[in-house]
Amino acid sequence: MFRKYLLLFSILCMVSNLHAQSSTVEPLPGTKAMKPIIMVVPEKAWCINHGFTRDDDPNSPDYEKALRDDDVLNVITKMGAIMQERGYPLKNLSSALDELKNEEAMDMALVSKNDGEIMENDLDKLTRVAQADILVNIAFTRTNYGPRDMIEFRVTSIDAATNKQIGGETGHSSASGAPITSLLNESVLGFIDQFSSSILRYFDDVITNGREGSVVFKIAQDCPLNFESEITLNGETGELNEAIDYWMNEKTINGAFTQNGKTRTRLSYEQVRFPLFGKGKFGGKQKAINMEGFIKPITTFLSQFGLSVATTPVGIGKVYVVLGKK
């Protein structure tokens, strides 16, 4: 009988130990336990309609100006807290704006050397600096009922890499004299779980099938080849654009990409599915990457044809690659 109790006790200890181990294991990068990094921003159209625009361009939102408004700042802060309560890593908009100011590269606009094609707007710059996965756009409309306010909120989620809308919801508060943060909390509670679920479903797909982006290759004046030049790769002869197709097919998730334009000097791809993570240099650990991080390794591949590579990112999901002489 003693042996039976001892055996039962040993089994219970083993089960308890296994449970403890499983509860302390951190999810590996790329697993569905991950949640995307979000950044809450005032909606572009809302900023324009309420006069929070750049002095030199009335059609471009000025996020720094918008954050000087107490209601906007309080709404952005509260919405960020609501998302954090649901486990989302948060990138603070105000902090991202400060980082943008401190970045020396922002002293000059990103402009293509040959035809001015490369343009990066303020939101592209913000997402590139913040490295947020999802933008949560928020807008609100206030209606006065004497001393009380009723506020309607519109919340949309946007893929920071593609600017595609993921989900959107609207809600409104009761007529109240409560602070705007309380009215926001009241109005979003009815849909926040559904809103959050749409983000998680989308991000699960991104983890499995890769993030979507685009890349444009261009030929510099000193480049010894163009995209129709013949090259030899693995004992076969073909055009340079076909060699780049080969590299894209090897490196994208499930070979998913679309070549959507080709001339002798320009080659463009869209719907490029690239992984969320890449390996760091010198045997480093996996790290989150954007489209520029994904495309950088093509430098080694193209060097065999006597080509150099210069990259210019636009946001986190688009990059221009200029090929020149090595």
PDB file of C-alpha atoms in Angstrom, residues 30-326:
ATOM      1  CA  GLY A  30       6.749  34.152 -34.641  1.00  0.00           C
ATOM      2  CA  THR A  31       4.285  32.123 -32.541  1.00  0.00           C
ATOM      3  CA  LYS A  32       0.629  33.005 -32.180  1.00  0.00           C
ATOM      4  CA  ALA A  33       1.206  34.019 -28.543  1.00  0.00           C
ATOM      5  CA  MET A  34       2.645  37.284 -29.870  1.00  0.00           C
ATOM      6  CA  LYS A  35       0.663  40.481 -30.032  1.00  0.00           C
ATOM      7  CA  PRO A  36       1.448  43.318 -32.437  1.00  0.00           C
ATOM      8  CA  ILE A  37       2.982  46.608 -31.346  1.00  0.00           C
ATOM      9  CA  ILE A  38       0.368  49.327 -31.731  1.00  0.00           C
ATOM     10  CA  MET A  39       0.454  53.099 -31.862  1.00  0.00           C
ATOM     11  CA  VAL A  40      -2.681  55.190 -31.328  1.00  0.00           C
ATOM     12  CA  VAL A  41      -2.911  58.233 -33.612  1.00  0.00           C
ATOM     13  CA  PRO A  42      -5.616  60.791 -34.383  1.00  0.00           C
ATOM     14  CA  GLU A  43      -7.305  59.957 -37.683  1.00  0.00           C
ATOM     15  CA  LYS A  44      -5.911  61.870 -40.659  1.00  0.00           C
ATOM     16  CA  ALA A  45      -9.302  63.101 -41.927  1.00  0.00           C
ATOM     17  CA  TRP A  46     -10.285  64.152 -38.414  1.00  0.00           C
ATOM     18  CA  CYS A  47      -7.081  66.189 -38.008  1.00  0.00           C
ATOM     19  CA  ILE A  48      -7.682  67.956 -41.316  1.00  0.00           C
ATOM     20  CA  ASN A  49     -11.340  68.678 -40.540  1.00  0.00           C
ATOM     21  CA  HIS A  50     -10.424  70.148 -37.148  1.00  0.00           C
ATOM     22  CA  GLY A  51      -7.529  72.292 -38.361  1.00  0.00           C
ATOM     23  CA  PHE A  52      -4.674  70.216 -36.957  1.00  0.00           C
ATOM     24  CA  THR A  53      -2.632  70.521 -40.137  1.00  0.00           C
ATOM     25  CA  ARG A  54       0.807  71.669 -41.183  1.00  0.00           C
ATOM     26  CA  ASP A  55       1.143  75.375 -41.868  1.00  0.00           C
ATOM     27  CA  ASP A  56       2.715  74.687 -45.263  1.00  0.00           C
ATOM     28  CA  ASP A  57       0.222  71.995 -46.294  1.00  0.00           C
ATOM     29  CA  PRO A  58      -3.435  72.109 -45.157  1.00  0.00           C
ATOM     30  CA  ASN A  59      -3.945  68.546 -46.424  1.00  0.00           C
ATOM     31  CA  SER A  60      -1.265  67.034 -44.182  1.00  0.00           C
ATOM     32  CA  PRO A  61      -2.047  66.337 -40.515  1.00  0.00           C
ATOM     33  CA  ASP A  62       0.182  67.863 -37.865  1.00  0.00           C
ATOM     34  CA  TYR A  63       0.208  65.278 -35.067  1.00  0.00           C
ATOM     35  CA  GLU A  64       2.317  67.416 -32.772  1.00  0.00           C
ATOM     36  CA  LYS A  65      -0.190  70.245 -33.062  1.00  0.00           C
ATOM     37  CA  ALA A  66      -3.060  67.822 -32.399  1.00  0.00           C
ATOM     38  CA  LEU A  67      -1.424  66.568 -29.195  1.00  0.00           C
ATOM     39  CA  ARG A  68      -1.350  70.114 -27.820  1.00  0.00           C
ATOM     40  CA  ASP A  69      -5.155  69.862 -27.546  1.00  0.00           C
ATOM     41  CA  ASP A  70      -6.053  68.427 -24.120  1.00  0.00           C
ATOM     42  CA  ASP A  71      -9.021  66.410 -25.411  1.00  0.00           C
ATOM     43  CA  VAL A  72      -6.924  64.804 -28.158  1.00  0.00           C
ATOM     44  CA  LEU A  73      -4.079  64.014 -25.773  1.00  0.00           C
ATOM     45  CA  ASN A  74      -6.446  62.540 -23.188  1.00  0.00           C
ATOM     46  CA  VAL A  75      -8.276  60.420 -25.775  1.00  0.00           C
ATOM     47  CA  ILE A  76      -5.027  59.111 -27.294  1.00  0.00           C
ATOM     48  CA  THR A  77      -3.621  58.313 -23.835  1.00  0.00           C
ATOM     49  CA  LYS A  78      -6.798  56.577 -22.668  1.00  0.00           C
ATOM     50  CA  MET A  79      -7.182  54.518 -25.847  1.00  0.00           C
ATOM     51  CA  GLY A  80      -3.578  53.417 -25.518  1.00  0.00           C
ATOM     52  CA  ALA A  81      -4.231  52.355 -21.924  1.00  0.00           C
ATOM     53  CA  ILE A  82      -7.302  50.352 -22.993  1.00  0.00           C
ATOM     54  CA  MET A  83      -5.225  48.478 -25.574  1.00  0.00           C
ATOM     55  CA  GLN A  84      -2.404  47.919 -23.089  1.00  0.00           C
ATOM     56  CA  GLU A  85      -4.900  46.399 -20.655  1.00  0.00           C
ATOM     57  CA  ARG A  86      -5.569  43.796 -23.341  1.00  0.00           C
ATOM     58  CA  GLY A  87      -1.897  42.920 -23.584  1.00  0.00           C
ATOM     59  CA  TYR A  88      -0.779  44.985 -26.596  1.00  0.00           C
ATOM     60  CA  PRO A  89       2.732  46.489 -26.529  1.00  0.00           C
ATOM     61  CA  LEU A  90       2.271  50.220 -27.028  1.00  0.00           C
ATOM     62  CA  LYS A  91       4.393  52.780 -28.863  1.00  0.00           C
ATOM     63  CA  ASN A  92       3.579  56.230 -27.585  1.00  0.00           C
ATOM     64  CA  LEU A  93       2.849  58.804 -30.305  1.00  0.00           C
ATOM     65  CA  SER A  94       4.435  61.664 -28.393  1.00  0.00           C
ATOM     66  CA  SER A  95       7.621  59.626 -27.858  1.00  0.00           C
ATOM     67  CA  ALA A  96       7.714  58.694 -31.553  1.00  0.00           C
ATOM     68  CA  LEU A  97       7.445  62.379 -32.476  1.00  0.00           C
ATOM     69  CA  ASP A  98      10.362  63.151 -30.172  1.00  0.00           C
ATOM     70  CA  GLU A  99      12.422  60.362 -31.767  1.00  0.00           C
ATOM     71  CA  LEU A 100      11.598  61.777 -35.162  1.00  0.00           C
ATOM     72  CA  LYS A 101      12.906  65.194 -34.133  1.00  0.00           C
ATOM     73  CA  ASN A 102      16.136  63.683 -32.917  1.00  0.00           C
ATOM     74  CA  GLU A 103      16.787  61.653 -36.041  1.00  0.00           C
ATOM     75  CA  GLU A 104      19.365  63.429 -38.151  1.00  0.00           C
ATOM     76  CA  ALA A 105      18.091  61.802 -41.318  1.00  0.00           C
ATOM     77  CA  MET A 106      14.867  63.747 -40.946  1.00  0.00           C
ATOM     78  CA  ASP A 107      16.714  67.005 -41.584  1.00  0.00           C
ATOM     79  CA  MET A 108      16.409  66.207 -45.280  1.00  0.00           C
ATOM     80  CA  ALA A 109      13.380  64.951 -47.201  1.00  0.00           C
ATOM     81  CA  LEU A 110      13.681  61.585 -48.880  1.00  0.00           C
ATOM     82  CA  VAL A 111      13.786  62.416 -52.575  1.00  0.00           C
ATOM     83  CA  SER A 112      14.952  60.217 -55.422  1.00  0.00           C
ATOM     84  CA  LYS A 113      18.169  61.434 -57.066  1.00  0.00           C
ATOM     85  CA  ASN A 114      16.889  60.864 -60.568  1.00  0.00           C
ATOM     86  CA  ASP A 115      13.183  61.634 -60.804  1.00  0.00           C
ATOM     87  CA  GLY A 116      11.805  62.606 -57.399  1.00  0.00           C
ATOM     88  CA  GLU A 117       9.814  59.372 -57.131  1.00  0.00           C
ATOM     89  CA  ILE A 118      10.675  58.612 -53.523  1.00  0.00           C
ATOM     90  CA  MET A 119       8.470  60.567 -51.154  1.00  0.00           C
ATOM     91  CA  GLU A 120       7.834  59.855 -47.467  1.00  0.00           C
ATOM     92  CA  ASN A 121       4.986  61.583 -45.654  1.00  0.00           C
ATOM     93  CA  ASP A 122       4.871  62.323 -41.934  1.00  0.00           C
ATOM     94  CA  LEU A 123       2.949  59.160 -41.053  1.00  0.00           C
ATOM     95  CA  ASP A 124       5.439  57.027 -43.025  1.00  0.00           C
ATOM     96  CA  LYS A 125       8.261  58.634 -41.064  1.00  0.00           C
ATOM     97  CA  LEU A 126       6.474  57.998 -37.773  1.00  0.00           C
ATOM     98  CA  THR A 127       5.824  54.326 -38.482  1.00  0.00           C
ATOM     99  CA  ARG A 128       9.421  53.837 -39.617  1.00  0.00           C
ATOM    100  CA  VAL A 129      10.791  55.403 -36.438  1.00  0.00           C
ATOM    101  CA  ALA A 130       8.248  53.773 -34.108  1.00  0.00           C
ATOM    102  CA  GLN A 131       8.340  50.347 -35.815  1.00  0.00           C
ATOM    103  CA  ALA A 132       4.686  49.835 -34.874  1.00  0.00           C
ATOM    104  CA  ASP A 133       2.827  46.943 -36.488  1.00  0.00           C
ATOM    105  CA  ILE A 134      -0.690  48.350 -36.228  1.00  0.00           C
ATOM    106  CA  LEU A 135      -1.952  51.928 -36.162  1.00  0.00           C
ATOM    107  CA  VAL A 136      -5.131  52.516 -34.162  1.00  0.00           C
ATOM    108  CA  ASN A 137      -6.764  55.615 -35.620  1.00  0.00           C
ATOM    109  CA  ILE A 138      -9.262  57.452 -33.470  1.00  0.00           C
ATOM    110  CA  ALA A 139     -11.717  60.287 -34.155  1.00  0.00           C
ATOM    111  CA  PHE A 140     -14.456  61.771 -32.031  1.00  0.00           C
ATOM    112  CA  THR A 141     -17.447  64.106 -32.410  1.00  0.00           C
ATOM    113  CA  ARG A 142     -18.865  66.044 -29.490  1.00  0.00           C
ATOM    114  CA  THR A 143     -22.568  66.951 -29.243  1.00  0.00           C
ATOM    115  CA  ASN A 144     -23.674  69.353 -26.507  1.00  0.00           C
ATOM    116  CA  TYR A 145     -26.854  68.854 -24.495  1.00  0.00           C
ATOM    117  CA  GLY A 146     -26.764  71.885 -22.233  1.00  0.00           C
ATOM    118  CA  PRO A 147     -24.095  71.261 -19.590  1.00  0.00           C
ATOM    119  CA  ARG A 148     -23.698  67.665 -20.739  1.00  0.00           C
ATOM    120  CA  ASP A 149     -21.810  66.137 -23.654  1.00  0.00           C
ATOM    121  CA  MET A 150     -22.443  63.052 -25.742  1.00  0.00           C
ATOM    122  CA  ILE A 151     -19.413  61.926 -27.705  1.00  0.00           C
ATOM    123  CA  GLU A 152     -19.266  59.532 -30.655  1.00  0.00           C
ATOM    124  CA  PHE A 153     -15.975  57.768 -31.236  1.00  0.00           C
ATOM    125  CA  ARG A 154     -14.700  56.137 -34.431  1.00  0.00           C
ATOM    126  CA  VAL A 155     -11.822  53.687 -34.111  1.00  0.00           C
ATOM    127  CA  THR A 156     -10.063  51.947 -37.010  1.00  0.00           C
ATOM    128  CA  SER A 157      -7.073  49.617 -37.126  1.00  0.00           C
ATOM    129  CA  ILE A 158      -4.567  49.979 -39.974  1.00  0.00           C
ATOM    130  CA  ASP A 159      -1.664  47.778 -41.043  1.00  0.00           C
ATOM    131  CA  ALA A 160       1.303  50.123 -40.674  1.00  0.00           C
ATOM    132  CA  ALA A 161       3.175  48.383 -43.510  1.00  0.00           C
ATOM    133  CA  THR A 162       0.446  48.521 -46.156  1.00  0.00           C
ATOM    134  CA  ASN A 163      -2.003  51.167 -44.860  1.00  0.00           C
ATOM    135  CA  LYS A 164      -4.786  48.621 -45.363  1.00  0.00           C
ATOM    136  CA  GLN A 165      -7.700  48.826 -42.953  1.00  0.00           C
ATOM    137  CA  ILE A 166      -8.079  45.791 -40.708  1.00  0.00           C
ATOM    138  CA  GLY A 167     -11.172  46.682 -38.728  1.00  0.00           C
ATOM    139  CA  GLY A 168     -13.308  49.590 -37.656  1.00  0.00           C
ATOM    140  CA  GLU A 169     -15.956  50.327 -35.053  1.00  0.00           C
ATOM    141  CA  THR A 170     -18.046  53.256 -33.832  1.00  0.00           C
ATOM    142  CA  GLY A 171     -19.628  53.847 -30.455  1.00  0.00           C
ATOM    143  CA  HIS A 172     -21.151  56.688 -28.465  1.00  0.00           C
ATOM    144  CA  SER A 173     -21.415  57.649 -24.853  1.00  0.00           C
ATOM    145  CA  SER A 174     -24.445  58.701 -22.889  1.00  0.00           C
ATOM    146  CA  ALA A 175     -25.060  62.421 -22.349  1.00  0.00           C
ATOM    147  CA  SER A 176     -22.895  63.249 -19.368  1.00  0.00           C
ATOM    148  CA  GLY A 177     -20.718  65.832 -17.724  1.00  0.00           C
ATOM    149  CA  ALA A 178     -18.010  63.239 -17.092  1.00  0.00           C
ATOM    150  CA  PRO A 179     -14.441  63.704 -18.402  1.00  0.00           C
ATOM    151  CA  ILE A 180     -13.818  62.755 -22.012  1.00  0.00           C
ATOM    152  CA  THR A 181     -11.701  59.775 -20.937  1.00  0.00           C
ATOM    153  CA  SER A 182     -14.660  58.328 -19.028  1.00  0.00           C
ATOM    154  CA  LEU A 183     -16.928  58.854 -22.032  1.00  0.00           C
ATOM    155  CA  LEU A 184     -14.380  57.123 -24.275  1.00  0.00           C
ATOM    156  CA  ASN A 185     -14.165  54.189 -21.899  1.00  0.00           C
ATOM    157  CA  GLU A 186     -17.961  53.912 -21.821  1.00  0.00           C
ATOM    158  CA  SER A 187     -18.359  54.075 -25.593  1.00  0.00           C
ATOM    159  CA  VAL A 188     -15.639  51.595 -26.586  1.00  0.00           C
ATOM    160  CA  LEU A 189     -16.406  48.911 -24.004  1.00  0.00           C
ATOM    161  CA  GLY A 190     -19.237  47.655 -26.190  1.00  0.00           C
ATOM    162  CA  PHE A 191     -16.966  46.866 -29.140  1.00  0.00           C
ATOM    163  CA  ILE A 192     -13.373  46.745 -27.904  1.00  0.00           C
ATOM    164  CA  ASP A 193     -13.223  42.947 -27.639  1.00  0.00           C
ATOM    165  CA  GLN A 194     -14.506  42.525 -31.196  1.00  0.00           C
ATOM    166  CA  PHE A 195     -12.101  45.228 -32.362  1.00  0.00           C
ATOM    167  CA  SER A 196      -9.203  43.511 -30.603  1.00  0.00           C
ATOM    168  CA  SER A 197     -10.161  40.129 -32.053  1.00  0.00           C
ATOM    169  CA  SER A 198     -10.033  41.489 -35.604  1.00  0.00           C
ATOM    170  CA  ILE A 199      -6.477  42.738 -34.981  1.00  0.00           C
ATOM    171  CA  LEU A 200      -5.378  39.392 -33.542  1.00  0.00           C
ATOM    172  CA  ARG A 201      -6.894  37.411 -36.425  1.00  0.00           C
ATOM    173  CA  TYR A 202      -5.069  39.635 -38.879  1.00  0.00           C
ATOM    174  CA  PHE A 203      -1.781  39.386 -37.005  1.00  0.00           C
ATOM    175  CA  ASP A 204      -2.049  35.597 -36.766  1.00  0.00           C
ATOM    176  CA  ASP A 205      -2.227  35.568 -40.562  1.00  0.00           C
ATOM    177  CA  VAL A 206       0.820  37.850 -40.732  1.00  0.00           C
ATOM    178  CA  ILE A 207       2.775  35.516 -38.446  1.00  0.00           C
ATOM    179  CA  THR A 208       1.856  32.510 -40.583  1.00  0.00           C
ATOM    180  CA  ASN A 209       2.008  34.015 -44.071  1.00  0.00           C
ATOM    181  CA  GLY A 210       4.334  36.984 -43.630  1.00  0.00           C
ATOM    182  CA  ARG A 211       3.899  40.733 -43.573  1.00  0.00           C
ATOM    183  CA  GLU A 212       2.939  42.343 -46.858  1.00  0.00           C
ATOM    184  CA  GLY A 213       5.083  45.044 -48.435  1.00  0.00           C
ATOM    185  CA  SER A 214       6.441  46.430 -51.681  1.00  0.00           C
ATOM    186  CA  VAL A 215       9.849  47.084 -53.198  1.00  0.00           C
ATOM    187  CA  VAL A 216      11.005  49.117 -56.181  1.00  0.00           C
ATOM    188  CA  PHE A 217      14.375  48.452 -57.855  1.00  0.00           C
ATOM    189  CA  LYS A 218      15.964  51.203 -59.926  1.00  0.00           C
ATOM    190  CA  ILE A 219      19.107  51.512 -62.033  1.00  0.00           C
ATOM    191  CA  ALA A 220      21.626  54.261 -61.217  1.00  0.00           C
ATOM    192  CA  GLN A 221      23.588  56.052 -63.960  1.00  0.00           C
ATOM    193  CA  ASP A 222      26.822  54.222 -63.110  1.00  0.00           C
ATOM    194  CA  CYS A 223      25.226  50.764 -63.070  1.00  0.00           C
ATOM    195  CA  PRO A 224      26.915  48.402 -65.579  1.00  0.00           C
ATOM    196  CA  LEU A 225      23.657  46.465 -66.140  1.00  0.00           C
ATOM    197  CA  ASN A 226      19.966  47.077 -66.642  1.00  0.00           C
ATOM    198  CA  PHE A 227      17.076  44.743 -65.806  1.00  0.00           C
ATOM    199  CA  GLU A 228      17.105  43.223 -69.311  1.00  0.00           C
ATOM    200  CA  SER A 229      20.863  42.537 -69.308  1.00  0.00           C
ATOM    201  CA  GLU A 230      21.876  38.891 -69.591  1.00  0.00           C
ATOM    202  CA  ILE A 231      23.594  37.306 -66.599  1.00  0.00           C
ATOM    203  CA  THR A 232      24.609  33.770 -65.638  1.00  0.00           C
ATOM    204  CA  LEU A 233      23.341  32.191 -62.430  1.00  0.00           C
ATOM    205  CA  ASN A 234      23.784  28.569 -61.368  1.00  0.00           C
ATOM    206  CA  GLY A 235      24.974  27.680 -64.858  1.00  0.00           C
ATOM    207  CA  GLU A 236      21.896  29.172 -66.552  1.00  0.00           C
ATOM    208  CA  THR A 237      21.626  32.342 -68.610  1.00  0.00           C
ATOM    209  CA  GLY A 238      18.792  34.808 -68.144  1.00  0.00           C
ATOM    210  CA  GLU A 239      17.974  38.454 -67.550  1.00  0.00           C
ATOM    211  CA  LEU A 240      18.839  40.368 -64.385  1.00  0.00           C
ATOM    212  CA  ASN A 241      15.143  40.783 -63.537  1.00  0.00           C
ATOM    213  CA  GLU A 242      14.746  36.994 -63.664  1.00  0.00           C
ATOM    214  CA  ALA A 243      17.627  36.592 -61.217  1.00  0.00           C
ATOM    215  CA  ILE A 244      15.926  39.022 -58.831  1.00  0.00           C
ATOM    216  CA  ASP A 245      12.680  37.067 -59.276  1.00  0.00           C
ATOM    217  CA  TYR A 246      14.621  33.943 -58.275  1.00  0.00           C
ATOM    218  CA  TRP A 247      15.925  35.621 -55.107  1.00  0.00           C
ATOM    219  CA  MET A 248      12.457  36.904 -54.188  1.00  0.00           C
ATOM    220  CA  ASN A 249      10.948  33.462 -54.681  1.00  0.00           C
ATOM    221  CA  GLU A 250      13.587  31.917 -52.414  1.00  0.00           C
ATOM    222  CA  LYS A 251      13.301  34.476 -49.615  1.00  0.00           C
ATOM    223  CA  THR A 252       9.605  35.400 -49.415  1.00  0.00           C
ATOM    224  CA  ILE A 253       7.140  33.390 -47.352  1.00  0.00           C
ATOM    225  CA  ASN A 254       5.808  30.603 -49.603  1.00  0.00           C
ATOM    226  CA  GLY A 255       7.263  32.453 -52.605  1.00  0.00           C
ATOM    227  CA  ALA A 256       4.450  35.016 -52.393  1.00  0.00           C
ATOM    228  CA  PHE A 257       5.063  38.222 -54.389  1.00  0.00           C
ATOM    229  CA  THR A 258       3.784  39.942 -57.513  1.00  0.00           C
ATOM    230  CA  GLN A 259       5.960  41.646 -60.104  1.00  0.00           C
ATOM    231  CA  ASN A 260       3.775  44.565 -61.147  1.00  0.00           C
ATOM    232  CA  GLY A 261       6.022  46.528 -63.492  1.00  0.00           C
ATOM    233  CA  LYS A 262       9.262  46.153 -65.451  1.00  0.00           C
ATOM    234  CA  THR A 263      11.269  48.384 -67.747  1.00  0.00           C
ATOM    235  CA  ARG A 264      14.990  48.432 -68.496  1.00  0.00           C
ATOM    236  CA  THR A 265      15.605  50.774 -65.545  1.00  0.00           C
ATOM    237  CA  ARG A 266      12.764  50.076 -63.110  1.00  0.00           C
ATOM    238  CA  LEU A 267      11.462  46.857 -61.539  1.00  0.00           C
ATOM    239  CA  SER A 268       8.674  46.860 -58.965  1.00  0.00           C
ATOM    240  CA  TYR A 269       7.052  44.267 -56.730  1.00  0.00           C
ATOM    241  CA  GLU A 270       3.979  44.396 -54.533  1.00  0.00           C
ATOM    242  CA  GLN A 271       2.195  41.939 -52.213  1.00  0.00           C
ATOM    243  CA  VAL A 272       5.644  40.799 -51.109  1.00  0.00           C
ATOM    244  CA  ARG A 273       5.176  38.514 -48.107  1.00  0.00           C
ATOM    245  CA  PHE A 274       8.238  38.850 -45.892  1.00  0.00           C
ATOM    246  CA  PRO A 275       8.789  37.371 -42.411  1.00  0.00           C
ATOM    247  CA  LEU A 276       8.377  39.338 -39.210  1.00  0.00           C
ATOM    248  CA  PHE A 277      11.772  38.195 -37.977  1.00  0.00           C
ATOM    249  CA  GLY A 278      15.245  37.816 -39.395  1.00  0.00           C
ATOM    250  CA  LYS A 279      18.541  36.625 -37.957  1.00  0.00           C
ATOM    251  CA  GLY A 280      20.891  39.236 -36.579  1.00  0.00           C
ATOM    252  CA  LYS A 281      24.423  39.670 -37.868  1.00  0.00           C
ATOM    253  CA  PHE A 282      27.338  37.616 -36.545  1.00  0.00           C
ATOM    254  CA  GLY A 283      25.146  34.788 -35.305  1.00  0.00           C
ATOM    255  CA  GLY A 284      22.851  37.125 -33.408  1.00  0.00           C
ATOM    256  CA  LYS A 285      19.393  36.282 -32.139  1.00  0.00           C
ATOM    257  CA  GLN A 286      16.267  36.720 -34.194  1.00  0.00           C
ATOM    258  CA  LYS A 287      15.072  40.302 -34.430  1.00  0.00           C
ATOM    259  CA  ALA A 288      12.023  42.054 -35.840  1.00  0.00           C
ATOM    260  CA  ILE A 289      12.574  43.346 -39.366  1.00  0.00           C
ATOM    261  CA  ASN A 290      10.855  45.722 -41.752  1.00  0.00           C
ATOM    262  CA  MET A 291      10.918  45.588 -45.546  1.00  0.00           C
ATOM    263  CA  GLU A 292      14.360  47.215 -45.650  1.00  0.00           C
ATOM    264  CA  GLY A 293      15.714  44.586 -43.270  1.00  0.00           C
ATOM    265  CA  PHE A 294      14.247  41.862 -45.452  1.00  0.00           C
ATOM    266  CA  ILE A 295      15.703  43.181 -48.722  1.00  0.00           C
ATOM    267  CA  LYS A 296      19.187  44.115 -47.437  1.00  0.00           C
ATOM    268  CA  PRO A 297      20.657  40.594 -47.856  1.00  0.00           C
ATOM    269  CA  ILE A 298      20.120  40.875 -51.619  1.00  0.00           C
ATOM    270  CA  THR A 299      23.298  42.983 -51.538  1.00  0.00           C
ATOM    271  CA  THR A 300      25.421  39.821 -51.295  1.00  0.00           C
ATOM    272  CA  PHE A 301      23.430  38.091 -54.038  1.00  0.00           C
ATOM    273  CA  LEU A 302      23.751  40.974 -56.512  1.00  0.00           C
ATOM    274  CA  SER A 303      27.425  41.602 -55.783  1.00  0.00           C
ATOM    275  CA  GLN A 304      28.293  38.540 -57.917  1.00  0.00           C
ATOM    276  CA  PHE A 305      27.109  40.538 -60.929  1.00  0.00           C
ATOM    277  CA  GLY A 306      29.310  43.525 -60.037  1.00  0.00           C
ATOM    278  CA  LEU A 307      26.448  45.531 -58.557  1.00  0.00           C
ATOM    279  CA  SER A 308      26.177  47.677 -55.445  1.00  0.00           C
ATOM    280  CA  VAL A 309      22.923  48.208 -53.535  1.00  0.00           C
ATOM    281  CA  ALA A 310      21.595  51.331 -51.817  1.00  0.00           C
ATOM    282  CA  THR A 311      18.247  51.192 -49.999  1.00  0.00           C
ATOM    283  CA  THR A 312      15.815  53.927 -48.991  1.00  0.00           C
ATOM    284  CA  PRO A 313      12.887  52.900 -46.760  1.00  0.00           C
ATOM    285  CA  VAL A 314       9.447  54.508 -46.869  1.00  0.00           C
ATOM    286  CA  GLY A 315       7.618  53.633 -43.664  1.00  0.00           C
ATOM    287  CA  ILE A 316       8.091  50.015 -42.614  1.00  0.00           C
ATOM    288  CA  GLY A 317       6.527  48.271 -45.603  1.00  0.00           C
ATOM    289  CA  LYS A 318       8.132  49.836 -48.670  1.00  0.00           C
ATOM    290  CA  VAL A 319      11.715  50.275 -49.825  1.00  0.00           C
ATOM    291  CA  TYR A 320      13.465  51.643 -52.893  1.00  0.00           C
ATOM    292  CA  VAL A 321      16.579  49.782 -54.008  1.00  0.00           C
ATOM    293  CA  VAL A 322      19.033  51.574 -56.304  1.00  0.00           C
ATOM    294  CA  LEU A 323      21.563  49.394 -58.153  1.00  0.00           C
ATOM    295  CA  GLY A 324      24.918  50.864 -59.111  1.00  0.00           C
ATOM    296  CA  LYS A 325      28.475  49.849 -59.866  1.00  0.00           C
ATOM    297  CA  LYS A 326      30.217  47.800 -57.190  1.00  0.00           C
TER     298      LYS A 326
END
